[in-house]
Amino acid sequence: MNNYYQNSSRIRGKSTPKIFGILFLLALIPLGGLAKTNDKNSRNLFTFRTEQQEEARSLSKFKKFQVELYGGIIFLNPSDLNLFVGHDNRMQEFFYDSYFDYLVATGQIQSWSKNQAEERQEIRRSYPIGGRIKYYLSQSIALSIGFKYISSQQSSDLNFQYFRRELSGEWYNESITYAPYSLSAKAYIPTLGFHIQKRLINELVLEGFLTGGPMFAQCRYFSEWRYEWETEGPDYRYITYSNTGALEENGSGTGIALDLGGRISYPIIKSFAIFLEASYAYQVVKSVSGAGREERDGRSATWDGRWGIKSETVAAAWGALETEFPTNYWPNSSEEDKVRDFKLDLSGFQLRLGLSFRF
Amino acid sequence: MKRLFSVIFCLLVLTGFHASDLYCTQNQTIQNEAGFMDIEPITFNFQYGSYFNRLELQSSQARIWYSFHAADKLSEQKPLFVFFNGGPGSATSSGLMSMYTSRYTLDNSINSGGGDHYIPNPVSWTTMGNLLYIDARQAGFSYNQMALVNNFNARFREFNSQNFNCFFDAADFIRVILRFLAAHPQLQDNPVVIVGESYGGTRTLTLLHILLNYADYGNGREMFQDQALSQEIQAHYDIVFPQYQGQVVPPEVIVNQFGHQILIQPTTSFGYHLQMMEEEFNRPGSVIYQIGEDVGIPYDPDVYEDVYYFVSEVAGRDPYIYTKPSDWLDGFFGNAATLLRYTQNLSLVTDVDVTTIPQMYASARTNAYRIYDTDYQFGLMPESYADPFVKFHFLRSARLEASSVRQEPGDMTAVFGTLQPWDRYFLSTNYHANWAYHVFNVAKVRGYDVHYYDNRFGRMFLQNVVYVDTFITNAAYDLVVYTAVLPQSLAKHTDILESVQHIKRPTNGEERPGRIILNYRSSAFPDSPEIGTRSIRFPLYKDSCHAVSLTQPKDFFTDVSDWLKENGIYID
């Protein structure tokens, strides 16, 4: 017993960084649980002594560091960034479908139809990769320092073709292509973490963890388009008008990331193990700003601005549309249309698969 | 006795010297002028407040023709009358400038089109003020320039919204007016009276709406955005209204300069106007039925869907003046177009030796273009085009002019040199431009209210009238812009007006009575104080065609003169 306590005391007495003191105290709670378990087992003194000896042996071989690398998936919904998709879809419908319905209803054209290839996609998942180095304070408790990179991009090539039959019998064929139409977000997250673990049957280890750190995030909206209007008659067909353009808005900002979850790991060979983690990550940046660029027909404009959610009421002869969308473009007085600040929210449930090496 | 004669002689001499001095002074400071105003390529856009579907366009570089006629006397104290015709795409030179407004005119007593030479105008408006005639972009003598001028597709592309839409067209005219005023400091803060004919009504209302609400045309609030124009207007107001230096000048102040409009058979709220015309024409007993009875061919709207076809082709009458045979008015425009292609005539009418204008010479117009199809054919315009109004204005008239356009009569080629095949010295109406307003217009196709049938223009007109004194002609024989139903068409704006009255009896002892009283709703325009009523002078010209200044020049002159005096404009 003395040896055990001396041994334990020696470990505890080692120069652990003070900043981990609080984390250590927290670790006493599960240790209490372990002690209770041991008390139950102590009915058999022989068994108890054997376990203590084994533990003492293992402590004498105690490897304090573990390197982990992982990759995985986050199920997220950066709703403010995704507003682009809903807004652009509504606008597309308003300026084409609703407009053509109005032209038909008011007798300005005979009919219309459309073809559509692909759809605008929201960001709904991301693929994090990362790594951490753990320092084990005990068999059950570890602290970590790590790095996580998450990246997500939804990019698609869209094409809309509208065919309207004029009163004259001519066809106006309008084609608008977005190639690419993309939304993307990425973040770099250095983390500090606290981990507790318990060995289960068959070498399986169950772990709970809380990691956190600053999040350096970026987001981007990029749409490059080409519009073409073709006139078609009984024996002629020509491009009446065409133009091209691009809109790009970039943003970056710093926020907070916290990741709370658990995992199971299973040793494969010697010091190597594989693990599967599940967690919920709160990853939010509340202030985003950056550069923007727009090109239309070879002319370009650039700007810098803070991202916000802008409300917009579009009123045309065929109706009105109220909508909100994110932007960092605030010319002149349009700031007054700002509904709120933009939030880049990359939070979500995560699943990660990784490999660890202990030394 | 000798002494008395001596005194009288001295007085005469002194008076003579004084008059002569006066004449010389005004002639030395403000001379008649003619030439071109350069307009650089302009970038502008249409938007409904969203980046989505925003249409950004850049115009061609342009040389806009103008002709300035100084007032007969005291020109520095007189208002500036700015004249333009319509079309869109039609020349002012062969229109208002040649029809009883400037010092020389066609002769309206010669039915074949005004004779073979210009005659002195007995009712020259130069007695009232200074006159500035402007040919719209690509119309009359105005021409565009571009780099890839010899490429058909490049030229074709330019005949679209980036050069031809109601807003940019008005912006062109504002630029010319402001630059002209800036170049003539003696006139810079004088009252400006806008005189627009036919489509010139839309041009006037758009131009005034931009001038009165200029800030909103650069800050994203209006559908048409031209920031450079907004800044140019602000710079002008900084000089004219120095007490508002750097601030947005309110409309009630701006009208001290731009507060009067004279509209000759104008398009204003033309979408509603066309509806009312159709209803009226199809009403049994209407003027169209009367024409049918006169010629012995009964009019039946079910048989003749296109009323202009019936009047012109079946009844053989001119829709611009239905008491005359077909093409009567076109004959005057066409004849002016022929006469003005002779440098001698053009110099006479402008009072400027036009051979001294460098931009007229072929050598100065290597990048110039007027048309995309060098044969000036109309193959791209389908016969099946459905709008009878446009069809009447476009296809028929285009064919009338096409041969004369190709031949380029006159001596300009001999004097100024041979132009490239896509250039022309003069186009009375540029139908490629006209077509771009109506059909090849990407802004229109993409849903922007840029066509002058759109109700937006009626609303803008009614908003202008709150501030701007307005005179509109009511020509009895004009079926193209049938102004008899204009009050009813304005009354269609029920969101703005509570009621519209057409008062036909004299209210002020006028020889040609007529007023439209607009009773505005209290909520007519946001942020606007209570408006109440406004009165538009609306005299009836019972013998007149579409071009009122041609058919009743003296009456028109008298009415305008009286109305301006009533409204505080110094013209004596």
PDB file of C-alpha atoms in Angstrom, chain B residues 345-502:
ATOM      1  CA  ASN B 345     -29.158  74.783 -96.272  1.00  0.00           C
ATOM      2  CA  LEU B 346     -27.711  73.491 -93.060  1.00  0.00           C
ATOM      3  CA  SER B 347     -25.531  76.580 -92.745  1.00  0.00           C
ATOM      4  CA  LEU B 348     -28.545  78.793 -93.409  1.00  0.00           C
ATOM      5  CA  VAL B 349     -30.757  77.133 -90.822  1.00  0.00           C
ATOM      6  CA  THR B 350     -28.064  76.953 -88.150  1.00  0.00           C
ATOM      7  CA  ASP B 351     -26.507  80.296 -89.030  1.00  0.00           C
ATOM      8  CA  VAL B 352     -23.137  78.585 -88.804  1.00  0.00           C
ATOM      9  CA  ASP B 353     -20.776  77.737 -91.639  1.00  0.00           C
ATOM     10  CA  VAL B 354     -20.982  73.998 -91.143  1.00  0.00           C
ATOM     11  CA  THR B 355     -17.862  73.392 -93.208  1.00  0.00           C
ATOM     12  CA  THR B 356     -15.946  74.753 -90.205  1.00  0.00           C
ATOM     13  CA  ILE B 357     -17.139  71.917 -87.963  1.00  0.00           C
ATOM     14  CA  PRO B 358     -14.237  69.450 -87.866  1.00  0.00           C
ATOM     15  CA  GLN B 359     -16.256  66.441 -86.642  1.00  0.00           C
ATOM     16  CA  MET B 360     -18.352  66.545 -89.793  1.00  0.00           C
ATOM     17  CA  TYR B 361     -15.445  65.459 -91.971  1.00  0.00           C
ATOM     18  CA  ALA B 362     -15.045  61.822 -92.925  1.00  0.00           C
ATOM     19  CA  SER B 363     -11.416  61.980 -91.789  1.00  0.00           C
ATOM     20  CA  ALA B 364     -12.602  62.703 -88.224  1.00  0.00           C
ATOM     21  CA  ARG B 365     -15.057  59.822 -88.125  1.00  0.00           C
ATOM     22  CA  THR B 366     -12.985  56.746 -88.815  1.00  0.00           C
ATOM     23  CA  ASN B 367     -14.545  55.069 -85.750  1.00  0.00           C
ATOM     24  CA  ALA B 368     -18.044  56.324 -86.435  1.00  0.00           C
ATOM     25  CA  TYR B 369     -21.046  54.089 -87.024  1.00  0.00           C
ATOM     26  CA  ARG B 370     -24.720  54.833 -87.528  1.00  0.00           C
ATOM     27  CA  ILE B 371     -26.166  51.482 -88.564  1.00  0.00           C
ATOM     28  CA  TYR B 372     -25.230  47.830 -88.209  1.00  0.00           C
ATOM     29  CA  ASP B 373     -26.468  46.637 -91.563  1.00  0.00           C
ATOM     30  CA  THR B 374     -24.657  48.576 -94.244  1.00  0.00           C
ATOM     31  CA  ASP B 375     -27.551  48.130 -96.667  1.00  0.00           C
ATOM     32  CA  TYR B 376     -29.867  49.461 -93.976  1.00  0.00           C
ATOM     33  CA  GLN B 377     -32.103  46.472 -94.561  1.00  0.00           C
ATOM     34  CA  PHE B 378     -34.778  45.394 -92.171  1.00  0.00           C
ATOM     35  CA  GLY B 379     -34.513  41.655 -92.474  1.00  0.00           C
ATOM     36  CA  LEU B 380     -34.180  41.208 -88.718  1.00  0.00           C
ATOM     37  CA  MET B 381     -37.536  42.794 -88.083  1.00  0.00           C
ATOM     38  CA  PRO B 382     -40.353  40.327 -88.589  1.00  0.00           C
ATOM     39  CA  GLU B 383     -43.420  41.290 -90.580  1.00  0.00           C
ATOM     40  CA  SER B 384     -45.401  39.557 -87.885  1.00  0.00           C
ATOM     41  CA  TYR B 385     -44.448  42.129 -85.262  1.00  0.00           C
ATOM     42  CA  ALA B 386     -47.589  42.478 -83.237  1.00  0.00           C
ATOM     43  CA  ASP B 387     -47.721  46.049 -81.953  1.00  0.00           C
ATOM     44  CA  PRO B 388     -49.536  48.184 -84.541  1.00  0.00           C
ATOM     45  CA  PHE B 389     -48.159  51.388 -83.075  1.00  0.00           C
ATOM     46  CA  VAL B 390     -44.573  50.254 -83.422  1.00  0.00           C
ATOM     47  CA  LYS B 391     -45.275  48.692 -86.767  1.00  0.00           C
ATOM     48  CA  PHE B 392     -46.690  51.946 -88.064  1.00  0.00           C
ATOM     49  CA  HIS B 393     -43.740  53.859 -86.700  1.00  0.00           C
ATOM     50  CA  PHE B 394     -41.154  51.428 -87.736  1.00  0.00           C
ATOM     51  CA  LEU B 395     -41.538  49.111 -90.658  1.00  0.00           C
ATOM     52  CA  ARG B 396     -43.608  51.304 -92.898  1.00  0.00           C
ATOM     53  CA  SER B 397     -41.672  54.459 -92.320  1.00  0.00           C
ATOM     54  CA  ALA B 398     -38.366  52.663 -92.510  1.00  0.00           C
ATOM     55  CA  ARG B 399     -39.146  51.478 -95.993  1.00  0.00           C
ATOM     56  CA  LEU B 400     -40.169  54.954 -96.983  1.00  0.00           C
ATOM     57  CA  GLU B 401     -36.843  56.319 -95.940  1.00  0.00           C
ATOM     58  CA  ALA B 402     -34.569  53.460 -96.792  1.00  0.00           C
ATOM     59  CA  SER B 403     -33.862  54.314-100.402  1.00  0.00           C
ATOM     60  CA  SER B 404     -33.172  57.944 -99.689  1.00  0.00           C
ATOM     61  CA  VAL B 405     -30.900  56.967 -96.850  1.00  0.00           C
ATOM     62  CA  ARG B 406     -28.894  54.705 -99.063  1.00  0.00           C
ATOM     63  CA  GLN B 407     -28.480  57.363-101.682  1.00  0.00           C
ATOM     64  CA  GLU B 408     -27.421  60.059 -99.191  1.00  0.00           C
ATOM     65  CA  PRO B 409     -28.668  62.961-101.310  1.00  0.00           C
ATOM     66  CA  GLY B 410     -27.013  66.343-100.978  1.00  0.00           C
ATOM     67  CA  ASP B 411     -23.451  67.533-101.188  1.00  0.00           C
ATOM     68  CA  MET B 412     -22.016  66.276 -97.925  1.00  0.00           C
ATOM     69  CA  THR B 413     -20.009  63.497 -99.472  1.00  0.00           C
ATOM     70  CA  ALA B 414     -18.497  66.016-101.864  1.00  0.00           C
ATOM     71  CA  VAL B 415     -17.755  68.513 -99.099  1.00  0.00           C
ATOM     72  CA  PHE B 416     -16.785  66.310 -96.154  1.00  0.00           C
ATOM     73  CA  GLY B 417     -15.601  63.128 -97.849  1.00  0.00           C
ATOM     74  CA  THR B 418     -16.826  59.599 -98.374  1.00  0.00           C
ATOM     75  CA  LEU B 419     -17.967  57.848 -95.246  1.00  0.00           C
ATOM     76  CA  GLN B 420     -17.485  54.229 -94.355  1.00  0.00           C
ATOM     77  CA  PRO B 421     -20.413  51.991 -95.319  1.00  0.00           C
ATOM     78  CA  TRP B 422     -21.811  51.870 -91.756  1.00  0.00           C
ATOM     79  CA  ASP B 423     -21.712  55.633 -91.322  1.00  0.00           C
ATOM     80  CA  ARG B 424     -24.209  58.243 -92.536  1.00  0.00           C
ATOM     81  CA  TYR B 425     -24.182  62.022 -92.483  1.00  0.00           C
ATOM     82  CA  PHE B 426     -27.844  62.253 -91.664  1.00  0.00           C
ATOM     83  CA  LEU B 427     -30.647  59.930 -90.652  1.00  0.00           C
ATOM     84  CA  SER B 428     -34.044  61.501 -90.164  1.00  0.00           C
ATOM     85  CA  THR B 429     -35.064  58.489 -88.112  1.00  0.00           C
ATOM     86  CA  ASN B 430     -32.600  55.789 -87.255  1.00  0.00           C
ATOM     87  CA  TYR B 431     -34.724  52.667 -87.340  1.00  0.00           C
ATOM     88  CA  HIS B 432     -31.971  50.493 -85.990  1.00  0.00           C
ATOM     89  CA  ALA B 433     -32.061  52.722 -82.925  1.00  0.00           C
ATOM     90  CA  ASN B 434     -35.850  52.729 -82.891  1.00  0.00           C
ATOM     91  CA  TRP B 435     -35.893  48.950 -83.004  1.00  0.00           C
ATOM     92  CA  ALA B 436     -33.459  48.826 -80.114  1.00  0.00           C
ATOM     93  CA  TYR B 437     -35.905  50.775 -77.956  1.00  0.00           C
ATOM     94  CA  HIS B 438     -38.794  48.501 -78.818  1.00  0.00           C
ATOM     95  CA  VAL B 439     -37.367  45.060 -79.417  1.00  0.00           C
ATOM     96  CA  PHE B 440     -33.613  44.482 -79.184  1.00  0.00           C
ATOM     97  CA  ASN B 441     -33.533  45.697 -75.662  1.00  0.00           C
ATOM     98  CA  VAL B 442     -32.022  43.445 -73.058  1.00  0.00           C
ATOM     99  CA  ALA B 443     -33.193  45.671 -70.193  1.00  0.00           C
ATOM    100  CA  LYS B 444     -36.759  45.298 -71.405  1.00  0.00           C
ATOM    101  CA  VAL B 445     -36.354  41.575 -71.940  1.00  0.00           C
ATOM    102  CA  ARG B 446     -34.920  41.234 -68.423  1.00  0.00           C
ATOM    103  CA  GLY B 447     -37.953  42.885 -66.886  1.00  0.00           C
ATOM    104  CA  TYR B 448     -36.913  46.485 -66.365  1.00  0.00           C
ATOM    105  CA  ASP B 449     -39.480  49.238 -66.929  1.00  0.00           C
ATOM    106  CA  VAL B 450     -37.541  50.890 -69.710  1.00  0.00           C
ATOM    107  CA  HIS B 451     -40.174  50.876 -72.389  1.00  0.00           C
ATOM    108  CA  TYR B 452     -42.232  54.012 -72.578  1.00  0.00           C
ATOM    109  CA  TYR B 453     -45.474  52.069 -72.420  1.00  0.00           C
ATOM    110  CA  ASP B 454     -44.602  51.141 -68.832  1.00  0.00           C
ATOM    111  CA  ASN B 455     -46.703  52.803 -66.160  1.00  0.00           C
ATOM    112  CA  ARG B 456     -43.563  53.913 -64.360  1.00  0.00           C
ATOM    113  CA  PHE B 457     -43.302  56.801 -66.827  1.00  0.00           C
ATOM    114  CA  GLY B 458     -46.830  57.982 -66.105  1.00  0.00           C
ATOM    115  CA  ARG B 459     -46.045  58.029 -62.395  1.00  0.00           C
ATOM    116  CA  MET B 460     -42.831  59.943 -63.045  1.00  0.00           C
ATOM    117  CA  PHE B 461     -44.730  62.460 -65.169  1.00  0.00           C
ATOM    118  CA  LEU B 462     -47.325  63.018 -62.449  1.00  0.00           C
ATOM    119  CA  GLN B 463     -44.568  63.427 -59.879  1.00  0.00           C
ATOM    120  CA  ASN B 464     -42.866  66.051 -62.065  1.00  0.00           C
ATOM    121  CA  VAL B 465     -46.094  67.988 -62.566  1.00  0.00           C
ATOM    122  CA  VAL B 466     -46.245  68.592 -58.817  1.00  0.00           C
ATOM    123  CA  TYR B 467     -43.269  70.928 -59.299  1.00  0.00           C
ATOM    124  CA  VAL B 468     -43.054  71.748 -62.999  1.00  0.00           C
ATOM    125  CA  ASP B 469     -45.391  74.078 -64.923  1.00  0.00           C
ATOM    126  CA  THR B 470     -46.746  72.093 -67.831  1.00  0.00           C
ATOM    127  CA  PHE B 471     -48.159  72.918 -71.232  1.00  0.00           C
ATOM    128  CA  ILE B 472     -49.479  70.128 -73.474  1.00  0.00           C
ATOM    129  CA  THR B 473     -50.889  70.547 -76.956  1.00  0.00           C
ATOM    130  CA  ASN B 474     -54.172  68.931 -77.918  1.00  0.00           C
ATOM    131  CA  ALA B 475     -54.128  68.548 -81.693  1.00  0.00           C
ATOM    132  CA  ALA B 476     -57.517  67.533 -83.015  1.00  0.00           C
ATOM    133  CA  TYR B 477     -56.376  65.662 -86.130  1.00  0.00           C
ATOM    134  CA  ASP B 478     -53.575  63.598 -84.616  1.00  0.00           C
ATOM    135  CA  LEU B 479     -54.439  59.906 -84.297  1.00  0.00           C
ATOM    136  CA  VAL B 480     -50.910  58.770 -83.433  1.00  0.00           C
ATOM    137  CA  VAL B 481     -50.903  60.465 -80.059  1.00  0.00           C
ATOM    138  CA  TYR B 482     -54.613  61.058 -79.731  1.00  0.00           C
ATOM    139  CA  THR B 483     -54.547  63.613 -76.945  1.00  0.00           C
ATOM    140  CA  ALA B 484     -58.339  63.851 -76.659  1.00  0.00           C
ATOM    141  CA  VAL B 485     -58.081  60.857 -74.319  1.00  0.00           C
ATOM    142  CA  LEU B 486     -54.985  62.029 -72.459  1.00  0.00           C
ATOM    143  CA  PRO B 487     -56.928  63.165 -69.352  1.00  0.00           C
ATOM    144  CA  GLN B 488     -58.621  59.772 -69.102  1.00  0.00           C
ATOM    145  CA  SER B 489     -55.288  57.999 -69.416  1.00  0.00           C
ATOM    146  CA  LEU B 490     -53.809  60.074 -66.579  1.00  0.00           C
ATOM    147  CA  ALA B 491     -56.887  59.311 -64.491  1.00  0.00           C
ATOM    148  CA  LYS B 492     -55.946  55.627 -64.689  1.00  0.00           C
ATOM    149  CA  HIS B 493     -53.259  56.338 -62.092  1.00  0.00           C
ATOM    150  CA  THR B 494     -55.775  55.940 -59.314  1.00  0.00           C
ATOM    151  CA  ASP B 495     -53.041  55.363 -56.739  1.00  0.00           C
ATOM    152  CA  ILE B 496     -51.806  58.911 -57.360  1.00  0.00           C
ATOM    153  CA  LEU B 497     -54.834  60.881 -58.472  1.00  0.00           C
ATOM    154  CA  GLU B 498     -58.251  61.186 -56.948  1.00  0.00           C
ATOM    155  CA  SER B 499     -59.713  62.785 -60.022  1.00  0.00           C
ATOM    156  CA  VAL B 500     -58.859  64.403 -63.333  1.00  0.00           C
ATOM    157  CA  GLN B 501     -60.895  67.130 -64.948  1.00  0.00           C
ATOM    158  CA  HIS B 502     -60.661  68.268 -68.532  1.00  0.00           C
TER     159      HIS B 502
END
